[in-house]
Tab-separated table of C-alpha atoms and ligand atoms in Angstrom:
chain	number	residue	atom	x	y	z
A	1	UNK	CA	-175.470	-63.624	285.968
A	2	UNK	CA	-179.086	-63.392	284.703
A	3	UNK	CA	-180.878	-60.930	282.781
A	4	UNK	CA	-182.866	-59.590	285.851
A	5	UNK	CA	-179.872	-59.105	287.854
A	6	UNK	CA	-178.066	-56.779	284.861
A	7	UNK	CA	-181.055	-55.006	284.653
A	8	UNK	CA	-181.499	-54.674	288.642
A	9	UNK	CA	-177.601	-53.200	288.223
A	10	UNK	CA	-178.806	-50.840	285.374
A	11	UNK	CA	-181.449	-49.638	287.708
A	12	UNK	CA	-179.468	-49.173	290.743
A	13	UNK	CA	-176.710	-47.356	288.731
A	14	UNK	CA	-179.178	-44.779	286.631
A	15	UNK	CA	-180.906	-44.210	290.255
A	16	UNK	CA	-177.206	-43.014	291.541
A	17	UNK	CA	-176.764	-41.009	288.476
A	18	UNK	CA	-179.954	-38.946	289.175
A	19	UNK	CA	-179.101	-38.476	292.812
A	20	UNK	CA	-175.843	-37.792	291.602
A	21	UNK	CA	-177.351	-34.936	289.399
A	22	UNK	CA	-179.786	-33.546	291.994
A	23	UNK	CA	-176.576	-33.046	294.538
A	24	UNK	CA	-175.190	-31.200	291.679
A	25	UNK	CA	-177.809	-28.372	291.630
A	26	UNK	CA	-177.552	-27.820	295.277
A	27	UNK	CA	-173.887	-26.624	295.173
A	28	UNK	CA	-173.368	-22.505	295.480
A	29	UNK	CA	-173.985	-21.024	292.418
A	30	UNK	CA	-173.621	-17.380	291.666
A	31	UNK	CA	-177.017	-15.679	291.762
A	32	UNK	CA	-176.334	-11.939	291.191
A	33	UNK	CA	-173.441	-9.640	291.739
A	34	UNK	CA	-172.946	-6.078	292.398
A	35	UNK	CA	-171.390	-4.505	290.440
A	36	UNK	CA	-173.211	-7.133	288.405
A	37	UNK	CA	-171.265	-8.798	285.500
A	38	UNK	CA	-171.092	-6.916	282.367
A	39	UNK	CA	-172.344	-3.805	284.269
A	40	UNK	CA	-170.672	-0.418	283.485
A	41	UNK	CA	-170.480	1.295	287.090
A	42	UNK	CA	-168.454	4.283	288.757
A	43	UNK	CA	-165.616	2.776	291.253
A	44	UNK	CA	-167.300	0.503	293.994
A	45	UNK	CA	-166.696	0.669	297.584
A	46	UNK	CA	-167.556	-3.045	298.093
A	47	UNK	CA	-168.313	-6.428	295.658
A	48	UNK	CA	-171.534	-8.166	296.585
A	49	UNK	CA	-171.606	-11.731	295.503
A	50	UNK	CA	-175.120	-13.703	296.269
A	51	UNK	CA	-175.258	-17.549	296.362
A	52	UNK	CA	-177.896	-19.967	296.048
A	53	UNK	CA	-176.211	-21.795	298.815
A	54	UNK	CA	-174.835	-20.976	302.585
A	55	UNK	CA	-171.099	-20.341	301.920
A	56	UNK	CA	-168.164	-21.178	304.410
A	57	UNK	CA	-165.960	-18.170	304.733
A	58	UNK	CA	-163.096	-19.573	305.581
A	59	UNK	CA	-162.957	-21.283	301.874
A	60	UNK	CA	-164.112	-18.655	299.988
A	61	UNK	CA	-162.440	-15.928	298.246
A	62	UNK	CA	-162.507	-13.244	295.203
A	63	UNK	CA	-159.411	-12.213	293.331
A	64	UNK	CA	-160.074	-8.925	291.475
A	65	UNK	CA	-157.702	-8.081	288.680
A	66	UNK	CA	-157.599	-4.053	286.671
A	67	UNK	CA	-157.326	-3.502	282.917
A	68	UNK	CA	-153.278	-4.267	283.026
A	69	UNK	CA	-154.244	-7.557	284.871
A	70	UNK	CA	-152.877	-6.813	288.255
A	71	UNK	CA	-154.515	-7.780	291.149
A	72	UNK	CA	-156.243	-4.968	293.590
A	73	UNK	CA	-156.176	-4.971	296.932
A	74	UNK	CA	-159.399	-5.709	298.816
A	75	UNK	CA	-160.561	-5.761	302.850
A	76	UNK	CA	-161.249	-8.710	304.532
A	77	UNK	CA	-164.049	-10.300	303.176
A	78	UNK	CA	-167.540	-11.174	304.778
A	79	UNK	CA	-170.764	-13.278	304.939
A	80	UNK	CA	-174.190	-11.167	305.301
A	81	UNK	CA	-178.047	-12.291	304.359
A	82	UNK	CA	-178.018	-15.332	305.949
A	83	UNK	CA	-174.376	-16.680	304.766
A	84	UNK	CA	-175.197	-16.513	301.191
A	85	UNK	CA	-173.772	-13.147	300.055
A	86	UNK	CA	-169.761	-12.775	299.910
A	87	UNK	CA	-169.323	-9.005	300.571
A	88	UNK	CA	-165.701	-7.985	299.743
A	89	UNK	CA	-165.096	-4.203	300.333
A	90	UNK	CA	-162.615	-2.396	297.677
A	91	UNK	CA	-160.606	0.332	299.083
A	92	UNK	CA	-159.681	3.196	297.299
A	93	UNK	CA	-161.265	4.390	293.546
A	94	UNK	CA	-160.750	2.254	290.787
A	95	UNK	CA	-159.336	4.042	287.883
A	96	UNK	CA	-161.615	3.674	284.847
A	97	UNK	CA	-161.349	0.397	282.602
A	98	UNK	CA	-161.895	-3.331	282.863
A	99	UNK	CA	-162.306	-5.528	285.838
A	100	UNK	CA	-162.139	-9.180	286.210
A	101	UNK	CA	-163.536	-11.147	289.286
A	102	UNK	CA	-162.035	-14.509	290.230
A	103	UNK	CA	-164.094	-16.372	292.918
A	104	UNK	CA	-164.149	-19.764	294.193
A	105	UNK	CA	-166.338	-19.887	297.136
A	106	UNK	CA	-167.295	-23.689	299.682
A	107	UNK	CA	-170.775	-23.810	300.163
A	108	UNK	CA	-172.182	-25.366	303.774
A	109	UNK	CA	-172.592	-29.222	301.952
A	110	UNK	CA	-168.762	-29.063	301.263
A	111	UNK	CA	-168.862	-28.413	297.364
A	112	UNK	CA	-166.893	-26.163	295.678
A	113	UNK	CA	-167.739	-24.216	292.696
A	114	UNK	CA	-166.039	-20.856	291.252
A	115	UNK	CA	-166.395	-18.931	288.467
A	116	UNK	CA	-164.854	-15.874	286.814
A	117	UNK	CA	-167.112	-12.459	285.450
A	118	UNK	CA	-165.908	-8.715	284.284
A	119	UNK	CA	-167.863	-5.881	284.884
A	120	UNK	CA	-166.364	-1.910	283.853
A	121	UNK	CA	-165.421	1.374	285.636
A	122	UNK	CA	-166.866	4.241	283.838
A	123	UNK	CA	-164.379	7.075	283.216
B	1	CU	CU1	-173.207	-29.124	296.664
């Protein structure tokens, strides 16, 4: 093999690796929230989750989890604003305390990204 070829190689694989990169920012990342993480709030009726990307319902989801770690129940959840916002409604008041949100949402190219944030219920 001669030198020109390696370095053709090198070129062709650092030219993937960019492309590679550039896919990566297009995947669904979490934009904003409501409540919005950290966020001290009185009980939600609904979680509002905004994506960079068009998500696919079908593969998407939130867990929600109270102070003592169990999980809440939540309605069915929904796309609105042009696919990108998750919109799970909560029913029933949320006693006061911590909150953990669990989501793992498919965006419209077929990646997969998910994430975890907390946000608190004022007394
Ligand atoms: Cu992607």
């Amino acid at each position: 093999m001669t030198m020109s070829k390696l370095n053709r190689i090198a070129f062709i694989a650092l030219i993937l690796t960019a492309a590679a990169a550039s896919q990566a920012l297009a995947h669904a990342h979490l934009k904003t929230s409501s409540p919005a993480e950290k966020a001290s709030v009185v009980s939600p009726g609904e979680l509002d989750l905004t994506f960079t990307e068009e998500l696919n319902l079908k593969f998407s989801g939130v867990k929600v989890t109270d102070p003592d770690k169990k999980e809440i129940t939540l309605g069915d959840a929904a796309l609105k604003d042009d696919d990108k916002v998750l919109a799970v409604p909560i029913s029933g008041t949320l006693a006061p305390g911590n909150y953990t949100v669990d989501w793992h949402v498919l965006s419209t190219d077929g990646h997969k990204t998910s994430g975890i944030y907390t946000f608190t219920v004022k007394p």
